[in-house]
XYZ file of C-alpha atoms in Angstrom:
778
model
C 1.220 31.148 6.818
C 0.841 27.558 5.830
C 2.147 26.363 9.151
C -1.115 27.718 10.595
C -3.003 26.107 7.718
C -1.582 22.685 8.490
C -2.256 23.122 12.182
C -5.826 24.151 11.701
C -6.428 21.455 9.167
C -4.997 18.652 11.245
C -6.525 19.785 14.531
C -10.087 19.114 13.478
C -12.649 17.634 15.830
C -12.899 13.860 16.084
C -15.304 11.614 14.232
C -14.922 7.948 13.367
C -16.131 5.774 10.538
C -15.711 2.471 8.785
C -14.566 2.345 5.132
C -16.619 0.437 2.596
C -14.501 -1.670 0.241
C -14.762 -0.993 -3.462
C -15.321 -4.732 -3.971
C -17.366 -6.915 -1.684
C -15.461 -9.561 0.308
C -16.135 -13.227 -0.212
C -19.124 -14.744 1.502
C -16.861 -16.469 4.000
C -15.543 -13.171 5.317
C -17.067 -11.686 8.447
C -18.088 -8.300 7.054
C -20.282 -7.953 3.990
C -21.449 -4.342 3.497
C -24.123 -3.477 0.991
C -23.004 -2.369 -2.467
C -22.686 1.423 -2.522
C -25.231 1.964 -5.301
C -28.100 -0.287 -4.246
C -30.863 0.141 -1.713
C -31.660 -2.485 0.868
C -34.854 -4.175 -0.242
C -36.969 -6.691 1.621
C -35.680 -10.285 1.979
C -32.109 -8.946 2.032
C -29.529 -9.620 4.707
C -26.862 -7.088 5.653
C -23.851 -7.746 7.831
C -21.428 -5.550 9.735
C -18.817 -6.280 12.409
C -17.246 -3.867 14.919
C -15.447 -4.855 18.096
C -15.444 -1.263 19.435
C -19.153 -1.007 20.149
C -21.357 -2.029 23.016
C -22.499 -5.522 22.076
C -26.250 -4.859 22.241
C -26.032 -2.238 19.476
C -23.286 -3.935 17.448
C -25.254 -5.169 14.456
C -23.897 -8.401 13.024
C -26.667 -8.801 10.522
C -30.161 -7.585 9.633
C -32.769 -9.773 7.928
C -35.862 -8.175 6.416
C -38.982 -9.709 4.866
C -42.107 -8.248 3.283
C -45.547 -9.875 3.178
C -48.008 -7.471 1.600
C -47.672 -4.284 3.700
C -46.203 -6.141 6.665
C -42.508 -5.524 7.174
C -40.528 -7.802 9.484
C -36.991 -6.789 10.508
C -34.669 -8.919 12.643
C -31.562 -7.331 14.190
C -28.817 -9.873 14.763
C -26.590 -8.419 17.526
C -23.168 -9.398 18.811
C -24.618 -10.068 22.224
C -28.012 -9.294 23.775
C -28.083 -9.785 27.553
C -31.066 -11.036 29.460
C -31.366 -7.599 31.113
C -30.244 -4.028 30.533
C -29.805 -1.158 32.996
C -32.400 1.561 32.357
C -32.485 5.152 33.612
C -28.719 5.100 33.948
C -27.022 7.821 35.904
C -26.143 10.651 33.542
C -29.000 10.144 31.054
C -31.234 13.244 31.288
C -35.019 13.383 31.515
C -36.869 12.775 28.235
C -33.732 11.398 26.579
C -33.833 8.383 24.323
C -31.668 5.833 26.160
C -31.945 2.758 23.855
C -33.380 2.317 20.376
C -33.429 -0.211 17.534
C -35.140 1.335 14.531
C -35.840 1.043 10.797
C -36.606 4.166 8.729
C -38.592 3.447 5.593
C -38.644 5.494 2.382
C -41.782 3.863 0.935
C -41.707 5.702 -2.409
C -37.910 5.761 -2.716
C -38.122 9.556 -3.101
C -35.624 11.740 -1.198
C -37.912 14.773 -1.471
C -40.851 13.352 0.531
C -41.052 12.617 4.264
C -38.094 13.536 6.491
C -34.889 13.493 4.484
C -36.723 11.060 2.200
C -38.005 8.716 4.919
C -41.765 8.371 5.467
C -42.071 6.020 8.427
C -39.965 4.688 11.286
C -40.499 1.328 12.936
C -38.766 1.335 16.322
C -38.270 -0.286 19.718
C -37.052 2.379 22.103
C -37.000 3.679 25.647
C -37.172 7.319 26.826
C -36.219 8.213 30.413
C -39.264 9.531 32.316
C -38.583 12.443 34.713
C -39.074 10.730 38.038
C -37.088 7.647 37.029
C -33.899 9.579 36.198
C -30.684 8.117 37.670
C -32.530 5.140 39.176
C -30.283 2.573 37.404
C -33.087 0.037 37.080
C -32.170 -3.464 35.832
C -34.932 -5.078 33.794
C -35.639 -7.259 30.813
C -36.038 -5.402 27.523
C -39.657 -6.525 27.064
C -40.636 -6.008 30.712
C -43.742 -3.755 30.818
C -42.841 -0.129 31.219
C -39.519 -0.292 29.394
C -38.740 -0.779 25.666
C -41.829 0.006 23.607
C -42.399 -0.822 19.912
C -43.978 1.922 17.791
C -44.586 3.095 14.251
C -43.939 6.743 13.542
C -44.807 8.849 10.513
C -42.028 11.241 9.517
C -42.836 14.658 8.113
C -40.745 17.229 6.300
C -39.556 18.919 9.468
C -37.813 15.761 10.663
C -39.720 15.174 13.877
C -42.043 12.317 14.585
C -45.811 12.011 14.400
C -47.086 8.651 15.738
C -48.883 6.459 13.243
C -51.624 4.137 14.408
C -50.483 0.520 14.060
C -50.087 -2.717 15.989
C -46.378 -3.441 16.222
C -45.024 -6.807 17.293
C -41.686 -7.141 19.076
C -39.798 -10.326 19.955
C -36.526 -10.433 21.876
C -34.240 -13.454 22.172
C -31.183 -13.224 24.436
C -30.348 -16.793 23.457
C -30.208 -15.956 19.720
C -29.090 -12.305 20.234
C -31.948 -10.930 18.149
C -34.588 -8.210 18.280
C -37.454 -8.649 15.813
C -39.926 -5.897 14.836
C -42.969 -6.417 12.640
C -45.732 -4.057 11.536
C -47.829 -2.791 8.634
C -46.196 0.020 6.652
C -48.662 1.824 4.366
C -47.441 1.912 0.777
C -44.306 -0.169 1.265
C -43.019 -2.193 -1.711
C -40.017 -4.340 -2.638
C -38.367 -1.178 -4.010
C -38.708 0.811 -0.770
C -35.474 2.055 0.810
C -34.585 1.221 4.391
C -32.171 2.726 6.946
C -31.454 0.734 10.069
C -30.029 2.044 13.343
C -29.153 0.703 16.799
C -28.554 3.303 19.510
C -27.284 3.551 23.067
C -27.170 6.994 24.756
C -23.595 6.509 26.015
C -22.166 4.262 23.316
C -23.322 6.008 20.102
C -25.066 4.320 17.229
C -24.667 1.941 14.298
C -26.426 2.774 11.034
C -26.984 0.729 7.899
C -28.641 2.076 4.797
C -28.736 1.717 1.039
C -25.200 3.024 0.952
C -23.748 0.567 3.426
C -22.874 0.577 7.150
C -21.759 3.637 9.092
C -20.497 3.639 12.679
C -20.423 6.772 14.803
C -19.355 7.599 18.327
C -15.824 6.151 18.283
C -12.897 8.231 19.489
C -9.790 9.062 17.432
C -7.886 6.783 19.750
C -9.675 3.859 18.095
C -7.481 4.455 15.034
C -4.902 1.832 16.030
C -2.878 -0.515 13.829
C -5.393 -3.348 13.728
C -8.280 -1.045 12.754
C -9.269 -0.482 9.106
C -7.810 2.481 7.250
C -9.330 4.421 4.385
C -7.636 3.878 1.029
C -8.325 5.332 -2.425
C -11.412 4.065 -4.293
C -13.339 3.415 -1.106
C -16.541 5.029 0.136
C -16.868 6.112 3.742
C -19.962 7.359 5.591
C -20.359 9.580 8.570
C -23.360 10.530 10.738
C -25.289 13.659 9.870
C -25.716 16.456 12.361
C -22.493 15.878 14.352
C -21.131 19.343 13.434
C -23.178 22.572 13.474
C -22.500 24.008 10.004
C -24.174 21.927 7.275
C -21.504 22.784 4.649
C -18.796 21.056 6.725
C -21.002 18.202 8.013
C -19.731 15.203 6.101
C -22.360 12.599 5.125
C -20.381 10.552 2.656
C -16.957 10.644 0.966
C -16.142 8.882 -2.297
C -12.633 8.686 -3.720
C -11.157 7.363 -6.930
C -7.641 7.010 -8.262
C -6.429 7.134 -11.858
C -2.665 6.595 -11.867
C -1.584 9.460 -9.580
C -4.715 11.600 -10.030
C -6.779 11.464 -6.806
C -10.416 12.616 -6.936
C -12.400 12.996 -3.686
C -16.101 13.847 -3.514
C -17.329 15.296 -0.196
C -21.114 14.774 0.120
C -22.252 17.231 2.803
C -25.490 17.818 4.674
C -26.056 20.953 2.648
C -23.996 23.013 0.204
C -25.612 26.442 -0.273
C -25.418 28.407 -3.511
C -23.331 30.986 -1.641
C -21.329 31.392 1.577
C -20.430 34.521 3.508
C -16.643 35.101 3.377
C -14.503 37.346 5.603
C -17.079 37.314 8.338
C -17.050 39.509 11.379
C -15.351 37.650 14.308
C -12.952 35.799 11.987
C -9.475 37.360 12.496
C -7.249 38.432 9.662
C -4.861 35.651 8.450
C -7.144 33.015 9.989
C -8.414 30.121 7.899
C -12.159 30.584 7.520
C -13.199 27.533 5.486
C -11.353 24.383 4.530
C -12.098 21.013 2.871
C -9.032 18.793 2.721
C -7.662 15.355 2.124
C -4.516 14.194 3.887
C -2.508 11.498 2.079
C -0.004 9.103 3.602
C 1.352 7.735 0.293
C 3.702 5.169 1.852
C 1.410 4.309 4.811
C 4.326 5.130 7.122
C 3.769 7.413 10.138
C 7.510 8.078 10.419
C 7.567 10.106 7.214
C 5.965 13.439 6.267
C 3.986 15.478 8.765
C 2.863 13.041 11.481
C 2.726 10.394 8.809
C 1.039 12.407 6.073
C 3.039 13.266 2.981
C 0.631 15.425 0.963
C -2.485 17.599 1.364
C -5.125 18.180 -1.247
C -7.072 21.156 0.029
C -9.567 23.851 -0.881
C -9.477 26.707 1.646
C -10.182 30.369 2.231
C -8.167 32.546 4.561
C -9.063 36.062 5.571
C -6.554 38.450 4.025
C -5.453 41.710 5.656
C -8.053 44.528 5.357
C -10.685 41.999 4.153
C -11.816 41.034 7.628
C -15.386 41.993 8.481
C -16.441 42.689 4.895
C -18.984 39.835 5.047
C -18.814 39.166 1.306
C -21.468 36.820 -0.118
C -20.178 34.692 -2.965
C -20.243 31.188 -4.350
C -17.453 28.809 -3.336
C -16.218 28.714 -6.931
C -15.983 32.506 -7.291
C -12.521 33.289 -8.569
C -10.118 34.154 -5.741
C -12.366 33.020 -2.903
C -11.175 29.440 -2.443
C -7.684 28.195 -3.313
C -7.267 24.581 -4.338
C -3.771 23.072 -4.217
C -1.738 19.949 -3.601
C 0.868 20.499 -0.904
C 3.924 18.427 -0.012
C 4.435 18.020 3.740
C 7.765 17.540 5.441
C 7.907 17.930 9.218
C 6.548 21.368 9.944
C 7.131 22.703 6.439
C 4.815 22.587 3.476
C 5.281 23.492 -0.162
C 2.634 23.764 -2.828
C 3.499 21.597 -5.828
C 0.584 22.318 -8.138
C -2.886 23.748 -8.391
C -5.768 21.348 -7.876
C -9.267 21.367 -9.296
C -12.488 22.230 -7.489
C -16.117 21.453 -8.427
C -19.144 22.440 -6.342
C -22.722 21.283 -6.740
C -25.355 22.906 -4.522
C -27.949 20.651 -6.162
C -26.129 17.425 -5.156
C -24.583 18.933 -1.973
C -21.083 17.941 -3.056
C -17.626 19.497 -3.145
C -15.128 17.648 -5.333
C -11.357 18.034 -5.072
C -8.903 16.469 -7.560
C -5.167 16.720 -7.914
C -1.991 14.817 -8.724
C -0.340 13.167 -5.741
C 3.180 11.815 -6.428
C 3.663 8.237 -5.307
C 0.057 7.557 -4.333
C -1.163 3.984 -4.685
C -4.258 1.975 -3.932
C -2.735 1.178 -0.527
C -2.067 4.753 0.512
C -3.828 6.023 3.645
C -6.366 8.875 3.425
C -8.024 11.101 5.994
C -10.430 13.936 5.486
C -11.361 17.163 7.177
C -13.921 19.987 6.795
C -13.643 23.198 8.745
C -15.558 26.408 9.356
C -13.985 28.903 11.774
C -17.379 29.787 13.246
C -19.350 26.630 12.421
C -17.261 23.719 13.694
C -15.046 21.097 12.194
C -15.229 17.452 11.227
C -12.529 14.842 10.812
C -13.090 11.516 9.071
C -10.387 8.892 9.150
C -7.484 8.005 11.396
C -5.475 11.138 12.082
C -3.977 10.943 15.573
C -2.334 14.367 15.142
C -1.456 16.788 17.909
C -3.000 20.264 17.830
C -0.604 23.126 17.193
C -0.909 25.165 20.344
C -4.717 25.380 20.412
C -6.171 22.902 22.923
C -9.322 21.303 21.633
C -11.375 20.899 24.820
C -14.883 19.524 24.565
C -17.654 21.932 25.533
C -20.094 20.808 28.185
C -23.724 20.121 27.430
C -26.647 19.290 29.718
C -25.635 15.614 29.566
C -21.956 16.015 30.583
C -21.271 18.402 33.418
C -17.799 19.894 34.066
C -15.328 18.715 36.655
C -14.854 21.438 39.255
C -11.597 22.115 41.068
C -11.456 19.873 44.144
C -13.634 17.149 42.601
C -12.910 13.811 40.918
C -13.851 12.273 37.565
C -13.750 8.668 36.279
C -13.210 7.439 32.698
C -13.475 4.132 30.861
C -10.492 1.822 30.842
C -8.790 0.808 27.581
C -10.337 3.499 25.372
C -6.882 4.545 24.180
C -4.083 2.191 23.065
C -1.160 3.300 25.298
C -1.679 2.373 28.951
C 0.415 5.295 30.313
C -2.077 7.802 28.829
C -5.249 5.746 29.394
C -6.943 7.798 32.129
C -9.099 5.754 34.486
C -9.765 8.589 36.964
C -8.503 12.031 37.972
C -8.573 13.325 41.550
C -8.181 17.077 42.065
C -7.418 19.045 45.239
C -7.414 22.800 45.856
C -5.480 24.543 48.605
C -5.722 28.300 48.243
C -4.692 28.795 44.624
C -2.598 25.627 44.461
C -4.186 22.968 42.223
C -3.168 19.310 42.506
C -4.334 16.831 39.878
C -3.728 13.075 40.270
C -3.975 11.183 36.992
C -4.845 7.536 37.618
C -3.651 5.637 34.579
C -4.137 2.059 33.381
C -0.404 1.497 33.813
C 2.544 3.711 34.644
C 5.781 1.857 33.798
C 8.987 2.266 35.787
C 10.465 3.929 32.687
C 9.396 5.253 29.278
C 11.328 5.372 26.049
C 11.949 8.980 25.036
C 13.065 10.397 21.666
C 11.804 7.342 19.789
C 12.686 6.729 16.170
C 9.990 8.125 13.895
C 9.070 11.063 16.126
C 10.223 14.201 14.295
C 12.515 16.801 15.870
C 10.705 19.518 17.816
C 7.612 17.326 17.954
C 5.627 16.760 21.140
C 6.120 13.130 22.162
C 4.333 12.858 25.544
C 2.102 15.162 27.578
C -0.236 15.114 30.559
C -2.242 18.350 30.883
C -4.895 20.083 32.933
C -6.888 22.877 31.299
C -8.294 25.429 33.767
C -11.089 27.919 33.241
C -10.170 29.895 36.347
C -12.966 32.479 36.202
C -15.647 30.060 34.923
C -16.155 32.340 31.909
C -16.037 30.839 28.408
C -15.553 34.287 26.891
C -12.141 34.898 28.528
C -8.799 33.206 28.030
C -8.179 31.051 24.982
C -11.473 29.349 24.111
C -12.427 29.661 27.784
C -9.118 28.250 28.998
C -7.115 30.616 31.225
C -4.254 28.348 32.348
C -2.716 24.966 31.721
C -0.850 22.791 34.225
C 1.230 20.300 32.293
C 4.119 17.883 32.004
C 5.423 17.589 28.438
C 8.320 16.130 26.492
C 9.428 17.414 23.082
C 12.043 15.691 20.929
C 15.073 17.944 20.384
C 17.323 17.943 17.309
C 20.179 16.626 19.439
C 18.321 13.719 21.027
C 15.964 12.675 18.209
C 16.041 8.942 17.481
C 18.166 8.096 20.511
C 15.479 5.943 22.123
C 16.535 6.715 25.675
C 14.717 4.704 28.401
C 14.315 6.493 31.745
C 11.830 7.199 34.530
C 9.584 10.240 34.051
C 11.316 13.118 35.837
C 11.029 16.886 35.857
C 14.064 18.635 34.428
C 15.408 15.402 33.027
C 12.907 14.419 30.344
C 9.708 16.389 31.004
C 8.999 20.097 31.413
C 6.488 20.731 34.199
C 4.946 24.176 34.255
C 1.911 26.433 34.590
C 1.158 28.525 31.535
C -1.240 31.407 31.016
C -3.279 31.582 27.842
C -4.163 34.909 26.289
C -6.208 35.569 23.132
C -4.064 36.460 20.090
C -0.928 35.811 22.184
C -1.254 32.092 22.921
C 0.709 30.371 25.726
C 2.995 32.290 28.063
C 5.186 30.662 30.703
C 3.914 31.467 34.206
C 5.982 29.398 36.630
C 7.448 25.968 37.212
C 5.144 23.292 38.609
C 5.733 19.985 40.368
C 5.330 16.320 39.355
C 5.250 13.041 41.228
C 5.144 9.671 39.488
C 4.257 6.337 41.086
C 4.618 3.165 39.010
C 3.286 1.216 42.014
C 0.041 3.236 42.224
C -0.089 3.939 38.480
C -0.460 7.637 39.150
C 1.071 10.837 37.786
C 0.489 13.903 39.983
C 0.810 17.532 38.856
C 0.710 20.464 41.239
C 0.990 24.216 40.543
C -0.235 27.696 41.273
C -3.329 28.905 39.309
C -4.153 32.587 39.953
C -7.857 33.175 40.557
C -8.848 29.484 40.695
C -11.811 28.601 42.905
C -13.925 25.560 43.687
C -16.264 26.470 40.790
C -13.505 26.609 38.160
C -14.104 23.958 35.469
C -11.217 21.626 34.599
C -10.466 19.380 31.652
C -7.696 16.805 31.236
C -5.607 15.394 28.419
C -2.921 12.702 28.070
C -1.017 12.254 24.797
C 1.508 9.925 23.215
C 2.682 10.634 19.672
C 2.477 6.951 18.764
C -0.228 5.888 21.234
C -3.146 8.262 20.808
C -4.854 11.015 22.792
C -7.177 10.765 25.784
C -9.413 13.686 26.750
C -11.564 13.829 29.883
C -13.813 16.620 31.031
C -15.360 19.672 29.413
C -15.633 23.436 29.760
C -18.295 26.100 29.231
C -21.287 24.406 30.839
C -24.717 25.291 29.447
C -26.773 26.029 32.561
C -29.684 23.728 33.183
C -32.288 24.837 35.724
C -35.261 22.899 36.971
C -37.967 24.821 38.821
C -40.417 22.431 40.415
C -43.668 23.380 42.030
C -44.632 22.083 45.460
C -45.579 18.392 45.256
C -49.198 17.975 46.307
C -50.227 15.829 49.256
C -53.408 15.516 51.250
C -52.733 18.816 53.010
C -52.163 20.862 49.860
C -54.657 21.938 47.244
C -53.912 20.263 43.922
C -54.570 21.928 40.608
C -57.900 20.800 39.104
C -59.613 21.422 35.785
C -61.464 24.780 35.677
C -58.864 26.493 37.866
C -56.238 29.151 37.148
C -52.892 28.905 38.851
C -50.377 31.743 39.201
C -46.613 31.167 39.214
C -43.732 33.369 40.169
C -41.598 35.059 37.505
C -37.924 34.113 37.325
C -35.005 35.563 35.327
C -33.210 32.194 35.503
C -35.219 30.759 32.589
C -35.800 31.874 29.017
C -38.980 33.906 28.742
C -40.723 31.335 26.493
C -40.599 28.675 29.231
C -41.173 30.895 32.244
C -44.758 30.102 33.171
C -46.518 33.089 34.817
C -50.051 31.668 34.814
C -51.939 28.599 33.629
C -55.670 28.797 32.852
C -57.800 25.651 32.378
C -61.354 25.087 31.173
C -63.275 21.833 31.227
C -66.271 21.229 28.952
C -67.465 17.634 29.342
C -64.322 15.626 28.631
C -62.667 18.376 26.576
C -59.836 20.061 28.450
C -58.410 23.429 27.393
C -55.065 24.578 28.888
C -53.595 28.048 28.324
C -49.930 28.542 29.220
C -49.242 32.239 29.891
C -45.521 32.832 29.409
C -43.334 35.826 30.326
C -42.681 36.396 26.642
C -43.175 34.231 23.579
C -41.309 35.436 20.481
C -42.744 34.998 17.016
C -40.127 32.351 16.228
C -37.773 30.071 18.158
C -34.582 28.461 16.957
C -34.894 24.703 16.390
C -32.249 22.040 15.797
C -29.855 24.057 17.893
C -26.216 23.207 18.419
C -25.861 20.975 21.463
C -29.243 19.227 21.091
C -28.573 15.596 20.317
C -30.659 13.556 17.956
C -33.648 11.784 19.533
C -33.848 14.349 22.343
C -36.898 16.428 23.208
C -35.821 19.962 22.339
C -38.890 21.914 23.501
C -42.099 20.923 25.192
C -45.162 22.419 26.878
C -47.311 19.735 28.514
C -50.063 18.977 30.967
C -50.329 15.585 32.712
C -53.724 14.413 33.978
C -54.502 12.082 36.833
C -58.160 11.560 35.917
C -59.108 9.571 39.034
C -56.800 11.451 41.418
C -55.286 8.086 42.380
C -51.505 7.782 42.387
C -51.780 3.987 42.348
C -53.203 3.939 38.802
C -51.774 5.213 35.537
C -48.015 5.540 35.222
C -45.494 5.504 38.036
C -46.496 9.107 38.937
C -50.177 8.248 39.000
C -50.882 10.140 35.791
C -53.296 8.634 33.230
C -53.098 10.993 30.248
C -50.984 13.805 28.912
C -51.392 16.553 26.303
C -48.287 18.118 24.915
C -46.798 20.343 22.209
C -43.238 19.292 21.624
C -40.401 18.885 19.208
C -37.920 15.993 19.088
C -34.634 16.357 17.253
C -34.649 13.579 14.704
C -31.399 12.097 13.263
C -32.489 12.785 9.689
C -33.373 16.438 10.245
C -31.619 18.666 7.779
C -32.892 22.070 8.906
C -29.984 22.876 11.219
C -30.362 26.028 13.293
C -33.681 27.026 11.660
C -35.990 29.703 13.098
C -39.648 28.750 12.882
C -42.969 29.731 14.470
C -43.747 27.360 17.324
C -47.001 26.177 15.780
C -45.161 25.091 12.602
C -42.336 23.247 14.355
C -43.997 21.289 17.142
C -46.429 18.413 17.163
C -49.495 18.550 19.427
C -50.779 15.159 20.666
C -52.468 13.406 23.538
C -51.095 10.275 25.162
C -52.450 7.519 27.380
C -50.199 6.518 30.244
C -50.024 3.233 32.140
C -47.523 0.990 33.855
C -46.023 -0.047 30.504
C -45.299 3.473 29.296
C -47.246 5.832 27.027
C -49.312 5.247 23.877
C -50.324 7.766 21.266
C -53.975 8.717 21.634
C -54.769 11.455 19.072
C -53.866 14.814 17.676
C -55.029 17.801 19.668
C -55.694 21.462 18.904
C -52.829 23.927 19.262
C -52.977 27.735 19.255
C -49.930 29.959 19.693
C -50.060 33.719 20.197
C -46.824 35.708 20.430
C -48.969 38.820 20.931
C -50.604 37.431 24.065
C -47.614 35.237 24.999
C -49.749 32.114 25.208
C -49.725 28.490 24.087
C -53.123 26.792 24.184
C -53.736 23.018 24.107
C -57.258 21.573 23.614
C -58.053 17.871 23.574
C -60.412 15.150 24.756
C -59.384 13.292 27.904
C -61.463 10.168 28.643
C -62.835 10.108 32.186
C -61.649 13.564 33.196
C -63.691 15.385 35.857
C -63.445 18.582 37.864
C -61.727 16.487 40.576
C -58.887 15.283 38.359
C -55.338 16.349 39.188
C -53.197 18.400 36.729
C -49.458 18.963 36.444
C -47.880 21.443 33.996
C -44.393 21.652 32.543
C -42.406 23.817 30.168
C -39.180 22.207 28.918
C -36.086 23.297 26.963
C -33.247 20.783 26.439
C -30.578 23.455 26.802
C -32.137 25.333 29.712
C -33.960 22.792 31.872
C -37.629 22.828 32.804
C -40.259 24.526 34.921
C -42.975 22.453 36.557
C -46.171 23.762 38.106
C -47.590 20.991 40.274
C -49.342 22.494 43.281
C -49.426 26.142 44.327
C -51.213 28.147 46.993
C -52.045 30.790 44.370
C -54.975 28.898 42.877
C -57.848 31.019 41.695
C -61.179 29.172 41.721
C -63.687 29.960 39.013
């Protein structure tokens, strides 16, 4: 049974982080994180160095100063170019593309505001709908691009604009971005959290607990990168795994002789969990919190370098499946806590460990004796929920035991279809022969051909290297195929694999044989069928071609049922050189229904009119507009969205919605003078909206709320430089009548103004009503 335990524990999803030393380095050293117990106060300077980040978000230092209520923050970046590319291809509408921000906990109280923070001072840029994929090169402070704002944060975690004059200064010469503004109630004791963000590159965070870096792949865990050792503190980003009880925020560890104590601080630890849930198979691990220990810091020993496990886990026993038992984690018999010794594929428990759980402090603490552990031993951490996701913190570089971990698609990364090509960044994995730069695919009938373009394909590789255990996978290049484009079939949506693999045998282990890659000689090339509860089954031999001159490795094989809409994903693996994964499966459909764009020959929608719209079953009912009614009284505009069906509650903070993204929105844009040359780039002068942004500090994951409680209703003024908060507006929501009503004052609006309506859902696209023939005049 424990073979499955080890496999599940070591095959957790990837996260990356930077350890915080127990003692601060000398002032002459490059990196000086903040002491783990202190908050950043004004007039402090914080430094962090990372060579794996995009330079314009790689924070080298932050200087803050306070003068009365005026906070000034200067981000010192590794490099700040004269221009950035905005509206980059692949960044969706309404998405935050760049941001440099400071969150302020004015009263140093974690109960108030959003996760304790009351205000956010930021310089950011959201992609407007009509600018998507335009790849516009501009200076950061050029009008219409990065905008400085002050936001008030409320308990739900989304943003309400606060009225303030914010100054921004950008210096490409000094590589700095400076923000300054009045923060009501701020003092020298206020707590700050600082973040720099790029949609594609991830983010850097600094807070009272020190720096945290997110968005790096497991392949970044290479020899010259820092490792986590006992007595260090390591941070991870919140909200990067669905289930709050396995979403690691911070890990503290301490060592007393050979007694290791590890404290997992999680996004939320409830008083009880549901054990033996429906959909979790018998014998499967349901929950797990674990520490992997490489006592000698030698990858050649133990299980892929790890010698011991300290773990608290629950597996579903026979006849217990589906009982849905509610109990606390510490209930006797629910969670087993042990120290295990690892040796190759075998594991043996050596003693019982100790478990402490605090729902009040959101911590799970494991402690146990680990023979031979020292202050230089390497640690890695994992948290797992069979139905709620998994998180890995630290440098693992393991290979999954038979269950391919393929990333699921979201609206911001579409799948690769059979017959199409995909590109990938160069040098994002150490070993050149698995560093995918592009993959071309071709389909002829049911024969799939995949050409891996690699950074370098040598004339020969060394097989059966010393340090790779017997029966261990040493190299692989794989294609995962969802033949029927159905995530519910196959094995996690995967129906077949097309692969070339090499495993070390007991007879050849350690021989270090150098030879060209060749089928039948040192790699097995095959197509395999994947079946739930049965795993991989050999289907037939496949074909391989290798070109050191072109740096390509080509796989070709028969895939029953494959078509041009079948999603593909790709993986290249080297036991000692990392893992590269490209592509995703199980696309969430995104549909955009746009109305007819108005011109001089078409009747626009004007205040006082009602417009009818067709019903579609391609959109969720709460964003399917069937009718929009408008009433104008002086300069007060009332807009009623009639929807196909509006439930009493919607789910907010859903899995797949990234932080800083608009999750839901119902809006009307107003061109008051009916002149497309004024206002913003679409000619619109004002907007009224009811919307919800997913904020990084939000802790209410997957919460069902009435729309009127979860969204903010505001009006905005639009011009060539972007949008500015105008005021709060009135919001009424009726699930009985299936309506959302917005009422607000729009300066200069008349019965001749032009209106555009939109309903938006991050996971399902948008519907726009711009100009229809079915306009009913009042």
